[in-house]
Amino acid sequence: MLLRVAEDFGFTIATFQHVLEGYKVADELAAGNAGASTFSDWWAYKFEVIDAIPHNGAIMWDRDVVVSFNSDSSELARRMNTEAAKAVRYGGVPEDEALKFVTINPAIQLGIEDRVGSLEKGKDADFVVWSGHPLSTYSICEQTWIDGRKYFDREEDLAAREAIAAERQALLAKVRAESEEKEEEEGDEDAGEETTEEPEPAYILDDEDHSETCRSRDGAGQGGVR
């Protein structure tokens, strides 16, 4: 429907979001020059996606749609490289093309491919150095660079962990020592104080006549005292 509206009014829809059933209209998406930002393998978890399939991204890519994988989650966003690998598993997308699902293709959809999305001279230099193949679950992030500056280095991080652990132990020891010292001081103060008890009153006010009559607490006095 939206593709028809765009055609009637002469505008282009840059990217359809989620588009979990995009495989049904893949040819129409390609003809309308619309991109598709979908999930890698989310399907059948609610009625909206009852017909979603894990091959969705691969089918749209095969029909020349610019496909990207998104996360909808800050937690999942940390490992979009392995999400891209699912396009290889479900649909046989070549590895280099699958990697584009989380690099240059999203940049194209956002209109910022001149700055990010690939390693080229003049771009922002946002990239990751992996210990192995970027699509492998066994690969570890060795370095992270943003705008040409190194923000994370695994070797430096591992070395810093020892210093941080030592500092933590030192701080804990200091807190324990101060706590023990405070307990000793409070114990000394308690030992030096004399305890005095307030004597209980010999008489209490009579419930029937508070203004004039008092009775003995043990109940012996019946006549009361005025």
mmCIF file of C-alpha atoms in Angstrom:
data_model
loop_
_atom_site.group_PDB
_atom_site.id
_atom_site.type_symbol
_atom_site.label_atom_id
_atom_site.label_comp_id
_atom_site.label_asym_id
_atom_site.label_seq_id
_atom_site.Cartn_x
_atom_site.Cartn_y
_atom_site.Cartn_z
ATOM 1 C CA MET A 1 0.000 0.000 0.000
ATOM 2 C CA LEU A 2 2.706 2.491 0.990
ATOM 3 C CA LEU A 3 4.647 1.693 -2.154
ATOM 4 C CA ARG A 4 1.584 2.549 -4.216
ATOM 5 C CA VAL A 5 1.109 5.817 -2.303
ATOM 6 C CA ALA A 6 4.757 6.697 -2.883
ATOM 7 C CA GLU A 7 4.386 5.948 -6.584
ATOM 8 C CA ASP A 8 1.198 8.020 -6.890
ATOM 9 C CA PHE A 9 2.691 11.049 -5.143
ATOM 10 C CA GLY A 10 6.189 10.755 -6.579
ATOM 11 C CA PHE A 11 8.305 10.159 -3.501
ATOM 12 C CA THR A 12 10.573 7.325 -2.389
ATOM 13 C CA ILE A 13 10.416 5.425 0.861
ATOM 14 C CA ALA A 14 14.032 5.166 1.944
ATOM 15 C CA THR A 15 13.682 2.150 4.214
ATOM 16 C CA PHE A 16 10.950 -0.079 5.558
ATOM 17 C CA GLN A 17 11.536 -0.924 9.209
ATOM 18 C CA HIS A 18 11.232 -4.461 10.596
ATOM 19 C CA VAL A 19 9.608 -5.591 7.310
ATOM 20 C CA LEU A 20 9.581 -9.198 8.547
ATOM 21 C CA GLU A 21 7.362 -10.272 5.668
ATOM 22 C CA GLY A 22 9.355 -8.350 3.102
ATOM 23 C CA TYR A 23 10.119 -11.558 1.238
ATOM 24 C CA LYS A 24 6.484 -11.535 0.045
ATOM 25 C CA VAL A 25 6.965 -8.214 -1.766
ATOM 26 C CA ALA A 26 10.717 -8.323 -2.409
ATOM 27 C CA ASP A 27 10.353 -7.522 -6.124
ATOM 28 C CA GLU A 28 8.062 -4.578 -5.353
ATOM 29 C CA LEU A 29 10.535 -3.235 -2.774
ATOM 30 C CA ALA A 30 13.346 -3.403 -5.309
ATOM 31 C CA ALA A 31 11.230 -1.725 -7.989
ATOM 32 C CA GLY A 32 10.322 1.054 -5.571
ATOM 33 C CA ASN A 33 13.982 1.610 -4.644
ATOM 34 C CA ALA A 34 13.105 1.031 -1.006
ATOM 35 C CA GLY A 35 15.522 -0.443 1.477
ATOM 36 C CA ALA A 36 14.607 -2.999 4.142
ATOM 37 C CA SER A 37 15.849 -3.001 7.724
ATOM 38 C CA THR A 38 14.788 -6.278 9.287
ATOM 39 C CA PHE A 39 15.699 -8.766 11.991
ATOM 40 C CA SER A 40 17.948 -11.721 11.350
ATOM 41 C CA ASP A 41 15.842 -14.580 12.665
ATOM 42 C CA TRP A 42 12.904 -13.295 14.682
ATOM 43 C CA TRP A 43 9.675 -14.983 13.743
ATOM 44 C CA ALA A 44 6.369 -16.330 15.090
ATOM 45 C CA TYR A 45 6.624 -14.627 18.510
ATOM 46 C CA LYS A 46 3.453 -12.562 17.996
ATOM 47 C CA PHE A 47 0.690 -12.356 15.411
ATOM 48 C CA GLU A 48 2.320 -9.434 13.635
ATOM 49 C CA VAL A 49 5.177 -11.716 12.584
ATOM 50 C CA ILE A 50 3.302 -14.976 12.245
ATOM 51 C CA ASP A 51 4.502 -15.362 8.641
ATOM 52 C CA ALA A 52 8.060 -14.152 9.241
ATOM 53 C CA ILE A 53 10.869 -16.500 8.220
ATOM 54 C CA PRO A 54 14.641 -16.497 8.908
ATOM 55 C CA HIS A 55 15.333 -16.455 5.150
ATOM 56 C CA ASN A 56 13.637 -13.066 4.827
ATOM 57 C CA GLY A 57 16.843 -11.020 4.563
ATOM 58 C CA ALA A 58 18.454 -13.398 2.084
ATOM 59 C CA ILE A 59 15.426 -13.420 -0.211
ATOM 60 C CA MET A 60 15.189 -9.638 -0.300
ATOM 61 C CA TRP A 61 18.937 -9.381 -0.918
ATOM 62 C CA ASP A 62 18.580 -11.866 -3.781
ATOM 63 C CA ARG A 63 15.986 -9.530 -5.323
ATOM 64 C CA ASP A 64 18.448 -6.586 -5.194
ATOM 65 C CA VAL A 65 16.913 -4.885 -2.156
ATOM 66 C CA VAL A 66 19.385 -3.005 0.062
ATOM 67 C CA VAL A 67 19.020 -5.055 3.240
ATOM 68 C CA SER A 68 20.219 -4.344 6.751
ATOM 69 C CA PHE A 69 19.783 -6.140 10.058
ATOM 70 C CA ASN A 70 18.769 -4.143 13.127
ATOM 71 C CA SER A 71 18.623 -5.009 16.803
ATOM 72 C CA ASP A 72 15.912 -3.002 18.604
ATOM 73 C CA SER A 73 18.097 -3.642 21.627
ATOM 74 C CA SER A 74 21.195 -1.995 23.062
ATOM 75 C CA GLU A 75 22.290 -5.422 24.285
ATOM 76 C CA LEU A 76 21.955 -7.133 20.894
ATOM 77 C CA ALA A 77 23.586 -4.149 19.199
ATOM 78 C CA ARG A 78 26.913 -5.254 20.767
ATOM 79 C CA ARG A 79 27.076 -8.346 18.554
ATOM 80 C CA MET A 80 25.513 -7.479 15.236
ATOM 81 C CA ASN A 81 28.403 -9.236 13.521
ATOM 82 C CA THR A 82 26.996 -12.623 14.514
ATOM 83 C CA GLU A 83 23.525 -11.456 13.480
ATOM 84 C CA ALA A 84 24.942 -10.855 10.007
ATOM 85 C CA ALA A 85 26.309 -14.388 10.041
ATOM 86 C CA LYS A 86 22.751 -15.692 10.185
ATOM 87 C CA ALA A 87 22.197 -14.455 6.621
ATOM 88 C CA VAL A 88 24.873 -16.952 5.610
ATOM 89 C CA ARG A 89 23.179 -19.714 7.577
ATOM 90 C CA TYR A 90 19.667 -18.902 6.390
ATOM 91 C CA GLY A 91 19.814 -18.311 2.661
ATOM 92 C CA GLY A 92 23.464 -18.768 1.748
ATOM 93 C CA VAL A 93 24.335 -15.070 1.417
ATOM 94 C CA PRO A 94 28.092 -14.729 0.676
ATOM 95 C CA GLU A 95 30.073 -13.714 3.750
ATOM 96 C CA ASP A 96 31.214 -10.355 2.407
ATOM 97 C CA GLU A 97 27.642 -9.488 1.395
ATOM 98 C CA ALA A 98 26.280 -10.617 4.761
ATOM 99 C CA LEU A 99 28.764 -8.344 6.537
ATOM 100 C CA LYS A 100 27.322 -5.434 4.551
ATOM 101 C CA PHE A 101 23.994 -6.056 6.286
ATOM 102 C CA VAL A 102 25.480 -4.434 9.407
ATOM 103 C CA THR A 103 28.016 -2.033 7.863
ATOM 104 C CA ILE A 104 27.617 -0.212 4.550
ATOM 105 C CA ASN A 105 23.964 -1.099 3.889
ATOM 106 C CA PRO A 106 22.621 0.594 7.048
ATOM 107 C CA ALA A 107 24.786 3.614 6.205
ATOM 108 C CA ILE A 108 23.230 3.753 2.722
ATOM 109 C CA GLN A 109 19.750 3.565 4.196
ATOM 110 C CA LEU A 110 20.559 6.428 6.578
ATOM 111 C CA GLY A 111 22.200 8.488 3.845
ATOM 112 C CA ILE A 112 25.565 8.666 5.602
ATOM 113 C CA GLU A 113 27.542 6.200 3.487
ATOM 114 C CA ASP A 114 29.965 8.998 2.581
ATOM 115 C CA ARG A 115 31.126 9.026 6.229
ATOM 116 C CA VAL A 116 30.711 5.532 7.676
ATOM 117 C CA GLY A 117 29.992 1.943 6.712
ATOM 118 C CA SER A 118 33.252 0.976 5.027
ATOM 119 C CA LEU A 119 37.016 1.438 5.327
ATOM 120 C CA GLU A 120 37.833 4.166 2.841
ATOM 121 C CA LYS A 121 40.049 7.215 2.813
ATOM 122 C CA GLY A 122 38.284 10.308 4.104
ATOM 123 C CA LYS A 123 35.646 8.486 6.152
ATOM 124 C CA ASP A 124 35.231 8.683 9.929
ATOM 125 C CA ALA A 125 37.306 5.566 10.635
ATOM 126 C CA ASP A 126 34.825 3.765 12.888
ATOM 127 C CA PHE A 127 35.891 0.137 12.933
ATOM 128 C CA VAL A 128 36.675 -2.940 15.017
ATOM 129 C CA VAL A 129 39.736 -5.192 14.939
ATOM 130 C CA TRP A 130 38.736 -8.825 15.517
ATOM 131 C CA SER A 131 40.857 -11.743 16.614
ATOM 132 C CA GLY A 132 39.373 -13.855 13.806
ATOM 133 C CA HIS A 133 36.640 -13.862 11.187
ATOM 134 C CA PRO A 134 34.136 -11.085 12.041
ATOM 135 C CA LEU A 135 31.194 -13.436 11.477
ATOM 136 C CA SER A 136 32.505 -16.084 13.844
ATOM 137 C CA THR A 137 31.096 -16.492 17.358
ATOM 138 C CA TYR A 138 34.622 -17.361 18.489
ATOM 139 C CA SER A 139 36.127 -14.036 17.406
ATOM 140 C CA ILE A 140 36.970 -11.529 20.131
ATOM 141 C CA CYS A 141 37.044 -7.759 19.801
ATOM 142 C CA GLU A 142 40.705 -6.738 20.071
ATOM 143 C CA GLN A 143 40.336 -3.007 19.398
ATOM 144 C CA THR A 144 37.575 -0.452 18.839
ATOM 145 C CA TRP A 145 38.225 2.770 16.940
ATOM 146 C CA ILE A 146 35.852 5.744 16.637
ATOM 147 C CA ASP A 147 36.633 8.778 14.486
ATOM 148 C CA GLY A 148 40.152 7.464 14.048
ATOM 149 C CA ARG A 149 40.800 7.264 17.814
ATOM 150 C CA LYS A 150 41.307 4.056 19.726
ATOM 151 C CA TYR A 151 38.697 3.739 22.453
ATOM 152 C CA PHE A 152 39.292 0.131 23.473
ATOM 153 C CA ASP A 153 42.303 -2.176 23.435
ATOM 154 C CA ARG A 154 41.930 -5.672 24.847
ATOM 155 C CA GLU A 155 45.599 -5.992 25.873
ATOM 156 C CA GLU A 156 45.471 -2.681 27.712
ATOM 157 C CA ASP A 157 42.160 -3.654 29.289
ATOM 158 C CA LEU A 158 43.523 -6.976 30.564
ATOM 159 C CA ALA A 159 46.555 -5.238 32.041
ATOM 160 C CA ALA A 160 44.376 -2.613 33.718
ATOM 161 C CA ARG A 161 42.162 -5.271 35.307
ATOM 162 C CA GLU A 162 45.000 -6.368 37.619
ATOM 163 C CA ALA A 163 45.563 -2.805 38.813
ATOM 164 C CA ILE A 164 41.815 -2.264 39.290
ATOM 165 C CA ALA A 165 41.501 -5.513 41.270
ATOM 166 C CA ALA A 166 44.429 -4.503 43.508
ATOM 167 C CA GLU A 167 42.922 -1.052 44.097
ATOM 168 C CA ARG A 168 39.582 -2.650 44.974
ATOM 169 C CA GLN A 169 41.182 -4.924 47.561
ATOM 170 C CA ALA A 170 43.053 -1.972 49.073
ATOM 171 C CA LEU A 171 39.846 0.048 49.383
ATOM 172 C CA LEU A 172 38.002 -2.886 50.960
ATOM 173 C CA ALA A 173 40.817 -3.381 53.475
ATOM 174 C CA LYS A 174 40.682 0.315 54.370
ATOM 175 C CA VAL A 175 36.918 0.193 54.912
ATOM 176 C CA ARG A 176 37.227 -2.914 57.099
ATOM 177 C CA ALA A 177 39.997 -1.343 59.208
ATOM 178 C CA GLU A 178 38.002 1.860 59.757
ATOM 179 C CA SER A 179 34.919 -0.159 60.657
ATOM 180 C CA GLU A 180 36.819 -2.258 63.214
ATOM 181 C CA GLU A 181 38.413 0.855 64.726
ATOM 182 C CA LYS A 182 35.020 2.501 65.072
ATOM 183 C CA GLU A 183 33.556 -0.592 66.766
ATOM 184 C CA GLU A 184 36.438 -0.641 69.272
ATOM 185 C CA GLU A 185 35.927 3.049 70.103
ATOM 186 C CA GLU A 186 32.199 2.549 70.621
ATOM 187 C CA GLY A 187 32.907 -0.475 72.845
ATOM 188 C CA ASP A 188 35.246 1.569 75.030
ATOM 189 C CA GLU A 189 32.663 4.327 75.404
ATOM 190 C CA ASP A 190 29.953 1.844 76.396
ATOM 191 C CA ALA A 191 32.201 0.254 79.019
ATOM 192 C CA GLY A 192 32.918 3.637 80.659
ATOM 193 C CA GLU A 193 29.316 4.726 80.984
ATOM 194 C CA GLU A 194 27.319 4.073 84.202
ATOM 195 C CA THR A 195 23.827 2.853 83.641
ATOM 196 C CA THR A 196 21.021 4.284 85.827
ATOM 197 C CA GLU A 197 17.452 3.100 85.829
ATOM 198 C CA GLU A 198 14.495 5.344 86.407
ATOM 199 C CA PRO A 199 12.572 4.230 89.559
ATOM 200 C CA GLU A 200 9.030 3.198 88.906
ATOM 201 C CA PRO A 201 6.398 5.413 90.559
ATOM 202 C CA ALA A 202 4.833 3.960 93.726
ATOM 203 C CA TYR A 203 1.387 5.071 92.733
ATOM 204 C CA ILE A 204 -0.577 5.491 89.520
ATOM 205 C CA LEU A 205 -3.614 7.600 88.850
ATOM 206 C CA ASP A 206 -6.923 5.905 89.490
ATOM 207 C CA ASP A 207 -8.845 5.309 86.265
ATOM 208 C CA GLU A 208 -12.112 6.474 87.820
ATOM 209 C CA ASP A 209 -10.912 9.742 89.249
ATOM 210 C CA HIS A 210 -7.657 11.048 87.742
ATOM 211 C CA SER A 211 -7.836 14.385 89.441
ATOM 212 C CA GLU A 212 -7.911 13.202 93.081
ATOM 213 C CA THR A 213 -7.366 9.473 93.648
ATOM 214 C CA CYS A 214 -4.207 7.395 93.354
ATOM 215 C CA ARG A 215 -3.867 3.635 93.893
ATOM 216 C CA SER A 216 -0.916 1.476 94.725
ATOM 217 C CA ARG A 217 0.573 -0.273 91.701
ATOM 218 C CA ASP A 218 0.242 -3.623 93.469
ATOM 219 C CA GLY A 219 -3.447 -3.052 94.149
ATOM 220 C CA ALA A 220 -3.101 -3.165 97.959
ATOM 221 C CA GLY A 221 -4.456 0.292 98.582
ATOM 222 C CA GLN A 222 -8.225 0.368 98.144
ATOM 223 C CA GLY A 223 -9.051 3.672 99.715
ATOM 224 C CA GLY A 224 -6.519 5.610 97.744
ATOM 225 C CA VAL A 225 -4.578 8.707 98.663
ATOM 226 C CA ARG A 226 -5.869 12.227 98.238
#
